[in-house]
Coordinates of C-alpha atoms and ligand atoms in Angstrom, one line a residue:
X1 CA 42.2 27.6 -15.1
X2 CA 42.8 24.7 -12.7
X3 CA 41.5 21.2 -13.2
X4 CA 39.4 20.4 -10.1
X5 CA 37.9 16.9 -11.0
X6 CA 38.5 14.0 -13.3
X7 CA 35.6 11.5 -13.3
X8 CA 35.7 8.5 -15.7
X9 CA 32.5 6.9 -17.0
X10 CA 31.5 3.8 -19.0
X11 CA 28.4 3.9 -21.2
X12 CA 27.2 1.0 -23.3
X13 CA 24.9 2.0 -26.1
X14 CA 22.7 -0.8 -27.5
X15 CA 22.6 -1.2 -31.3
X16 CA 19.2 -0.6 -32.8
X17 CA 19.8 -3.6 -35.1
X18 CA 20.5 -5.8 -32.1
X19 CA 23.9 -7.0 -33.4
X20 CA 26.2 -6.8 -36.4
X21 CA 29.5 -8.3 -37.4
X22 CA 32.3 -7.7 -39.8
X23 CA 35.0 -10.3 -40.7
X24 CA 36.6 -10.2 -37.2
X25 CA 34.2 -8.5 -34.7
X26 CA 30.7 -9.1 -33.5
X27 CA 29.1 -6.2 -31.7
X28 CA 25.8 -5.7 -29.8
X29 CA 26.7 -2.4 -28.0
X30 CA 29.1 0.5 -28.7
X31 CA 31.2 1.4 -25.7
X32 CA 31.6 5.1 -24.9
X33 CA 34.4 4.9 -22.3
X34 CA 35.9 8.1 -21.1
X35 CA 36.0 10.9 -18.6
X36 CA 34.5 14.2 -17.5
X37 CA 37.1 16.9 -16.6
X38 CA 35.9 19.9 -14.6
X39 CA 37.7 23.2 -14.4
X40 CA 37.6 25.7 -11.5
X41 CA 35.1 27.9 -13.4
X42 CA 32.7 25.0 -13.4
X43 CA 33.1 24.2 -17.1
X44 CA 33.0 20.5 -17.9
X45 CA 34.8 18.8 -20.9
X46 CA 33.9 15.3 -22.0
X47 CA 36.1 12.9 -23.9
X48 CA 35.8 9.2 -24.7
X49 CA 37.3 6.3 -26.6
X50 CA 35.2 3.8 -28.5
X51 CA 35.1 0.1 -27.6
X52 CA 33.1 -3.1 -28.2
X53 CA 31.5 -2.7 -24.8
X54 CA 33.4 -5.4 -23.0
X55 CA 33.0 -4.3 -19.4
X56 CA 36.2 -6.0 -18.1
X57 CA 38.5 -4.3 -20.6
X58 CA 36.6 -1.0 -20.5
X59 CA 37.3 -0.9 -16.8
X60 CA 41.1 -1.2 -17.5
X61 CA 40.7 2.1 -19.5
X62 CA 38.8 3.9 -16.8
X63 CA 41.2 2.5 -14.1
X64 CA 44.1 4.0 -16.1
X65 CA 42.3 7.4 -16.1
X66 CA 41.3 7.2 -12.4
X67 CA 44.4 5.6 -10.9
X68 CA 47.2 6.9 -13.2
X69 CA 46.2 10.1 -15.1
X70 CA 43.9 11.9 -12.6
X71 CA 46.7 12.6 -10.2
X72 CA 48.8 14.1 -13.0
X73 CA 45.9 16.3 -14.1
X74 CA 44.4 17.7 -10.9
X75 CA 45.5 21.3 -10.2
X76 CA 47.0 21.7 -13.6
X77 CA 46.0 24.4 -16.1
X78 CA 43.3 22.8 -18.3
X79 CA 44.3 25.0 -21.2
X80 CA 47.8 23.5 -21.5
X81 CA 46.6 20.6 -23.7
X82 CA 49.9 20.1 -25.5
X83 CA 52.0 20.1 -22.3
X84 CA 49.6 17.8 -20.5
X85 CA 49.5 15.4 -23.4
X86 CA 53.2 15.1 -23.2
X87 CA 53.2 14.9 -19.4
X88 CA 50.8 11.9 -19.5
X89 CA 52.2 10.2 -22.6
X90 CA 55.8 10.3 -21.3
X91 CA 55.3 9.8 -17.6
X92 CA 58.0 7.1 -17.2
X93 CA 56.3 4.4 -15.1
X94 CA 53.1 4.7 -17.2
X95 CA 54.9 4.8 -20.5
X96 CA 56.7 1.6 -19.4
X97 CA 53.4 -0.3 -19.5
X98 CA 51.9 1.6 -22.4
X99 CA 52.8 3.7 -25.5
X100 CA 49.8 1.9 -27.2
X101 CA 46.8 -0.1 -26.1
X102 CA 44.9 0.7 -22.9
X103 CA 47.0 3.7 -21.8
X104 CA 46.7 5.3 -25.2
X105 CA 43.0 4.8 -25.4
X106 CA 42.8 6.4 -21.9
X107 CA 44.9 9.3 -23.1
X108 CA 42.7 9.8 -26.1
X109 CA 39.7 10.3 -23.8
X110 CA 41.5 12.8 -21.6
X111 CA 42.8 14.7 -24.6
X112 CA 39.4 15.0 -26.2
X113 CA 37.9 16.1 -22.8
X114 CA 40.5 18.9 -22.6
X115 CA 39.8 20.1 -26.1
X116 CA 36.1 20.0 -25.4
X117 CA 36.6 22.0 -22.3
X118 CA 38.7 24.6 -24.0
X119 CA 36.3 25.0 -26.9
X120 CA 33.4 25.4 -24.4
X121 CA 35.3 28.1 -22.6
X122 CA 36.0 29.9 -25.9
X123 CA 32.3 29.6 -26.8
X124 CA 33.2 27.9 -30.1
X125 CA 32.6 24.6 -31.8
X126 CA 35.9 22.8 -32.4
X127 CA 35.9 23.2 -36.1
X128 CA 35.6 27.0 -35.6
X129 CA 38.2 27.0 -32.9
X130 CA 40.6 25.2 -35.2
X131 CA 40.2 27.9 -37.9
X132 CA 36.9 27.3 -39.8
X133 CA 35.9 24.8 -42.4
X134 CA 37.8 24.0 -45.6
X135 CA 35.2 21.5 -46.6
X136 CA 31.6 22.9 -46.4
X137 CA 30.3 20.0 -48.5
X138 CA 31.7 17.2 -46.3
X139 CA 30.5 14.0 -47.9
X140 CA 29.1 11.2 -45.7
X141 CA 29.5 7.6 -46.8
X142 CA 27.3 5.0 -45.2
X143 CA 28.9 2.0 -43.5
X144 CA 25.8 0.9 -41.6
X145 CA 24.1 -0.7 -44.6
X146 CA 27.1 -2.9 -45.4
X147 CA 27.8 -5.3 -42.5
X148 CA 29.0 -8.7 -43.3
X149 CA 26.2 -10.2 -41.2
X150 CA 23.6 -8.6 -43.5
X151 CA 22.2 -11.2 -45.9
X152 CA 22.5 -10.5 -49.6
X153 CA 18.9 -9.4 -50.3
X154 CA 18.9 -7.0 -47.4
X155 CA 22.3 -5.7 -48.3
X156 CA 21.2 -4.8 -51.8
X157 CA 17.9 -3.2 -50.6
X158 CA 19.8 -1.2 -48.0
X159 CA 22.5 0.1 -50.4
X160 CA 19.7 1.1 -52.9
X161 CA 17.8 2.9 -50.2
X162 CA 20.9 4.7 -49.0
X163 CA 21.7 6.2 -52.4
X164 CA 18.2 6.6 -53.9
X165 CA 16.2 7.7 -50.9
X166 CA 18.6 8.9 -48.2
X167 CA 20.9 10.9 -50.4
X168 CA 24.2 9.2 -49.8
X169 CA 26.7 9.3 -52.6
X170 CA 28.8 6.5 -51.1
X171 CA 28.6 3.2 -49.2
X172 CA 31.1 0.8 -47.6
X173 CA 30.6 -2.9 -47.9
X174 CA 32.3 -5.3 -45.4
X175 CA 34.2 -8.1 -47.1
X176 CA 36.4 -10.9 -45.7
X177 CA 34.7 -14.2 -46.3
X178 CA 37.2 -17.1 -46.3
X179 CA 36.2 -17.4 -50.0
X180 CA 36.4 -13.9 -51.5
X181 CA 34.2 -15.1 -54.4
X182 CA 31.3 -14.6 -52.0
X183 CA 32.3 -11.0 -51.4
X184 CA 32.7 -10.4 -55.1
X185 CA 29.2 -11.6 -55.8
X186 CA 27.8 -9.3 -53.1
X187 CA 29.7 -6.4 -54.5
X188 CA 28.7 -7.0 -58.1
X189 CA 25.0 -6.9 -57.0
X190 CA 25.6 -3.8 -54.9
X191 CA 27.3 -2.0 -57.8
X192 CA 24.5 -2.9 -60.1
X193 CA 21.9 -1.6 -57.5
X194 CA 23.6 1.8 -56.8
X195 CA 24.9 2.5 -60.3
X196 CA 28.3 3.5 -61.7
X197 CA 28.7 7.0 -60.2
X198 CA 28.5 6.1 -56.5
X199 CA 31.5 5.6 -54.2
X200 CA 31.7 1.9 -53.4
X201 CA 34.3 1.2 -50.7
X202 CA 35.2 -2.2 -49.1
X203 CA 36.6 -3.2 -45.7
X204 CA 38.1 -6.6 -44.8
X205 CA 38.9 -5.7 -41.2
X206 CA 42.4 -7.3 -41.3
X207 CA 41.2 -10.7 -42.3
X208 CA 43.1 -11.8 -45.4
X209 CA 46.7 -12.8 -46.2
X210 CA 48.5 -11.2 -49.2
X211 CA 47.7 -13.8 -51.9
X212 CA 44.0 -13.8 -50.9
X213 CA 43.9 -10.0 -51.0
X214 CA 45.7 -9.9 -54.3
X215 CA 43.2 -12.4 -55.8
X216 CA 40.3 -10.4 -54.5
X217 CA 41.7 -7.1 -56.0
X218 CA 42.4 -8.6 -59.4
X219 CA 38.7 -9.6 -59.7
X220 CA 37.3 -6.5 -58.0
X221 CA 39.0 -3.9 -60.1
X222 CA 36.3 -4.0 -62.7
X223 CA 33.8 -2.9 -60.1
X224 CA 35.5 0.5 -59.6
X225 CA 36.2 -0.2 -55.9
X226 CA 36.9 3.2 -54.2
X227 CA 39.3 1.6 -51.7
X228 CA 40.0 -1.7 -49.9
X229 CA 40.3 -1.1 -46.2
X230 CA 42.4 -3.1 -43.8
X231 CA 42.9 -6.1 -46.2
X232 CA 45.5 -7.7 -43.9
X233 CA 46.9 -7.8 -40.4
X234 CA 47.0 -4.3 -39.0
X235 CA 50.7 -4.0 -38.3
X236 CA 51.9 -5.7 -41.5
X237 CA 53.5 -2.9 -43.4
X238 CA 55.3 -5.0 -46.0
X239 CA 52.2 -6.8 -47.2
X240 CA 50.2 -3.6 -47.5
X241 CA 53.0 -2.1 -49.5
X242 CA 53.2 -5.1 -51.8
X243 CA 49.4 -5.1 -52.3
X244 CA 49.3 -1.3 -52.9
X245 CA 51.9 -1.6 -55.7
X246 CA 50.1 -4.6 -57.2
X247 CA 46.6 -3.3 -57.6
X248 CA 44.8 -0.3 -58.9
X249 CA 42.4 -0.4 -55.9
X250 CA 43.7 2.1 -53.3
X251 CA 44.6 0.8 -49.9
X252 CA 42.9 2.4 -46.8
X253 CA 43.8 1.9 -43.2
X254 CA 44.5 3.5 -39.9
X255 CA 41.7 2.6 -37.5
X256 CA 44.0 0.1 -35.6
X257 CA 47.2 2.3 -35.6
X258 CA 47.9 4.0 -32.2
X259 CA 50.7 6.5 -33.0
X260 CA 52.0 9.1 -35.3
X261 CA 55.1 6.9 -35.7
X262 CA 53.0 4.0 -36.9
X263 CA 51.3 6.2 -39.5
X264 CA 54.7 7.5 -40.6
X265 CA 56.0 4.0 -41.2
X266 CA 53.0 3.1 -43.4
X267 CA 53.2 6.4 -45.3
X268 CA 57.0 6.0 -45.8
X269 CA 56.5 2.5 -47.2
X270 CA 53.8 3.6 -49.5
X271 CA 51.5 1.1 -47.9
X272 CA 48.5 3.3 -47.5
X273 CA 46.7 5.7 -49.8
X274 CA 43.6 6.7 -47.8
X275 CA 44.7 7.6 -44.3
X276 CA 42.2 6.8 -41.6
X277 CA 43.2 8.0 -38.1
X278 CA 40.7 7.8 -35.3
X279 CA 40.8 10.2 -32.3
X280 CA 39.7 7.3 -30.1
X281 CA 42.8 5.2 -31.0
X282 CA 45.6 7.7 -31.6
X283 CA 45.7 9.8 -28.4
X284 CA 42.9 12.2 -29.1
X285 CA 42.7 15.4 -31.2
X286 CA 46.3 16.4 -30.5
X287 CA 47.8 13.3 -32.1
X288 CA 45.1 13.1 -34.8
X289 CA 46.1 16.5 -36.1
X290 CA 49.7 15.4 -36.3
X291 CA 48.7 12.4 -38.4
X292 CA 46.4 14.4 -40.6
X293 CA 49.2 16.9 -41.2
X294 CA 51.6 14.1 -42.0
X295 CA 49.2 12.7 -44.6
X296 CA 48.6 16.1 -46.0
X297 CA 52.3 16.7 -46.4
X298 CA 52.3 13.6 -48.7
X299 CA 49.1 14.8 -50.4
X300 CA 47.2 11.7 -49.2
X301 CA 43.5 12.1 -48.3
X302 CA 42.4 11.7 -44.7
X303 CA 39.1 9.9 -44.1
X304 CA 38.7 9.4 -40.3
X305 CA 37.5 6.1 -38.9
X306 CA 34.3 6.3 -36.9
X307 CA 35.4 5.1 -33.4
X308 CA 33.6 8.1 -32.0
X309 CA 30.8 7.6 -34.5
X310 CA 32.0 10.9 -35.9
X311 CA 30.7 13.1 -33.0
X312 CA 34.2 14.7 -32.9
X313 CA 35.5 13.7 -36.3
X314 CA 32.8 15.8 -38.0
X315 CA 34.6 18.9 -36.6
X316 CA 38.1 17.7 -37.6
X317 CA 37.0 16.7 -41.1
X318 CA 35.4 20.0 -41.7
X319 CA 38.5 21.8 -40.4
X320 CA 41.3 19.9 -42.0
X321 CA 42.3 20.5 -45.7
X322 CA 43.1 16.8 -46.3
X323 CA 39.5 15.7 -45.6
X324 CA 36.5 15.7 -47.9
X325 CA 34.7 12.5 -46.8
X326 CA 33.7 10.9 -43.6
X327 CA 32.2 7.6 -42.4
X328 CA 28.6 7.5 -41.2
X329 CA 27.3 5.0 -38.6
X330 CA 24.4 6.4 -36.6
X331 CA 24.7 4.2 -33.5
X332 CA 25.3 6.7 -30.7
X333 CA 24.3 10.1 -32.0
X334 CA 20.9 10.2 -30.3
X335 CA 22.6 9.9 -26.9
X336 CA 24.6 13.1 -27.4
X337 CA 23.9 16.7 -26.7
X338 CA 24.9 17.8 -30.2
X339 CA 24.2 14.8 -32.5
X340 CA 25.8 14.5 -35.9
X341 CA 23.4 15.4 -38.8
X342 CA 23.7 14.3 -42.4
X343 CA 21.5 16.1 -45.0
X344 CA 21.5 15.4 -48.7
X345 CA 24.5 13.2 -48.2
X346 CA 26.6 15.9 -46.5
X347 CA 27.6 16.3 -42.8
X348 CA 26.2 19.5 -41.4
X349 CA 28.4 21.9 -39.4
X350 CA 27.8 21.5 -35.7
X351 CA 26.9 24.8 -34.0
X352 CA 27.3 24.3 -30.3
X353 CA 30.5 25.2 -28.4
X354 CA 32.7 22.2 -27.7
X355 CA 34.0 19.1 -29.5
X356 CA 30.6 17.3 -29.9
X357 CA 31.7 14.8 -27.2
X358 CA 29.2 15.5 -24.5
X359 CA 26.8 12.6 -23.8
X360 CA 23.3 13.6 -22.8
X361 CA 21.9 13.4 -19.2
X362 CA 19.7 10.5 -20.5
X363 CA 22.8 8.6 -21.6
X364 CA 24.3 8.9 -18.2
X365 CA 21.0 8.0 -16.5
X366 CA 20.2 5.0 -18.7
X367 CA 23.5 3.6 -20.1
X368 CA 26.1 3.9 -17.3
X369 CA 27.9 0.8 -16.2
X370 CA 29.7 0.4 -12.9
X371 CA 33.4 1.3 -13.0
Ligands
0YR1 C1 32.4 -3.0 -35.8 N1 34.8 0.7 -39.7 C2 35.1 -0.4 -39.1 C3 33.4 -2.0 -36.1 C4 34.3 -0.6 -37.8 C5 34.2 -2.0 -37.3 O1 33.0 -4.2 -35.6 O2 34.3 -1.9 -35.0 O3 33.6 -2.8 -38.3 O4 35.0 0.1 -36.8 O5 36.0 -1.1 -39.5 O6 35.5 1.1 -40.8
MG2 MG1 37.2 -0.3 -41.0

């Protein structure tokens, strides 16, 4: 089943809210940056990574696919995903300038496209292709009500609406003010608004140092915080290990880790308790499954990060025994052929063949940016 075409694309999806920010990023569009891969039978697979829609850096990713990876893929058997992953990841001159960053994001897009293609050829949704669901009641938690840029009154109203009207059993609130006392006040009010039984997670997006994170945790423990995500610099294993041993609040991270080896280092150091790989950052479904199995071998829960806005992760979370929860951010779903659906706080099982990664014709017509 030969690969006959590799066509990269860049889509910039505008946020309904206009813009949002967390402690370190401000976003107006979500970048869906990836590739279409066609096989000789005409089947097309789609894969993408997620970006902050910065056209110049998005183009580095599509250039890597077009100028480096396409030549390695054309004429190959599209079904040999494992072999092709290794061919691309370990191609000496490309590995020399990569192993993480742009080349890895590009490989993520290629890998997802190959899985999507294979599932479409098999006539099965990815979760079914992988062996069925171990988690029929996959819980969605809502991140979209909790941005740092949302003022306190709207934050509380949004959290209340999410649990009382929309059926969510969990929310995630962004933290990371220079003075964590501001975050604590917002969290106290949210906890009061949603009640004691609801999952209340927090996310500092890498902002704090160890003493600030420790001070925050000491005071936040009384609020039954489900986890503190990315409290400190992404690569700082020692500080996360120190924090994890000092607080009862579990440490969550992974959205900024590129490789299986990076996850192993955090797991070995007991620096993470909720493991959050992202197919758009590790190189696709192939490496995600390795990370999820690693976590599972340590009996750590896997809660994927929504770089793909869970179009693909919904399949993986349903299929993997380490996952019972999944992030919900509804930014790009309406531009996809098979949009994610949450009902009564649970992610529904997708029914169409493929990995859920196919943008709609309207998305290509209206959101494409020049390569
Ligand atoms: C928006 N989810 C996250 C987004 C989000 C970031 O800046 O990139 O907040 O990916 O941390 O858990
Ligand atoms: Mg996060």
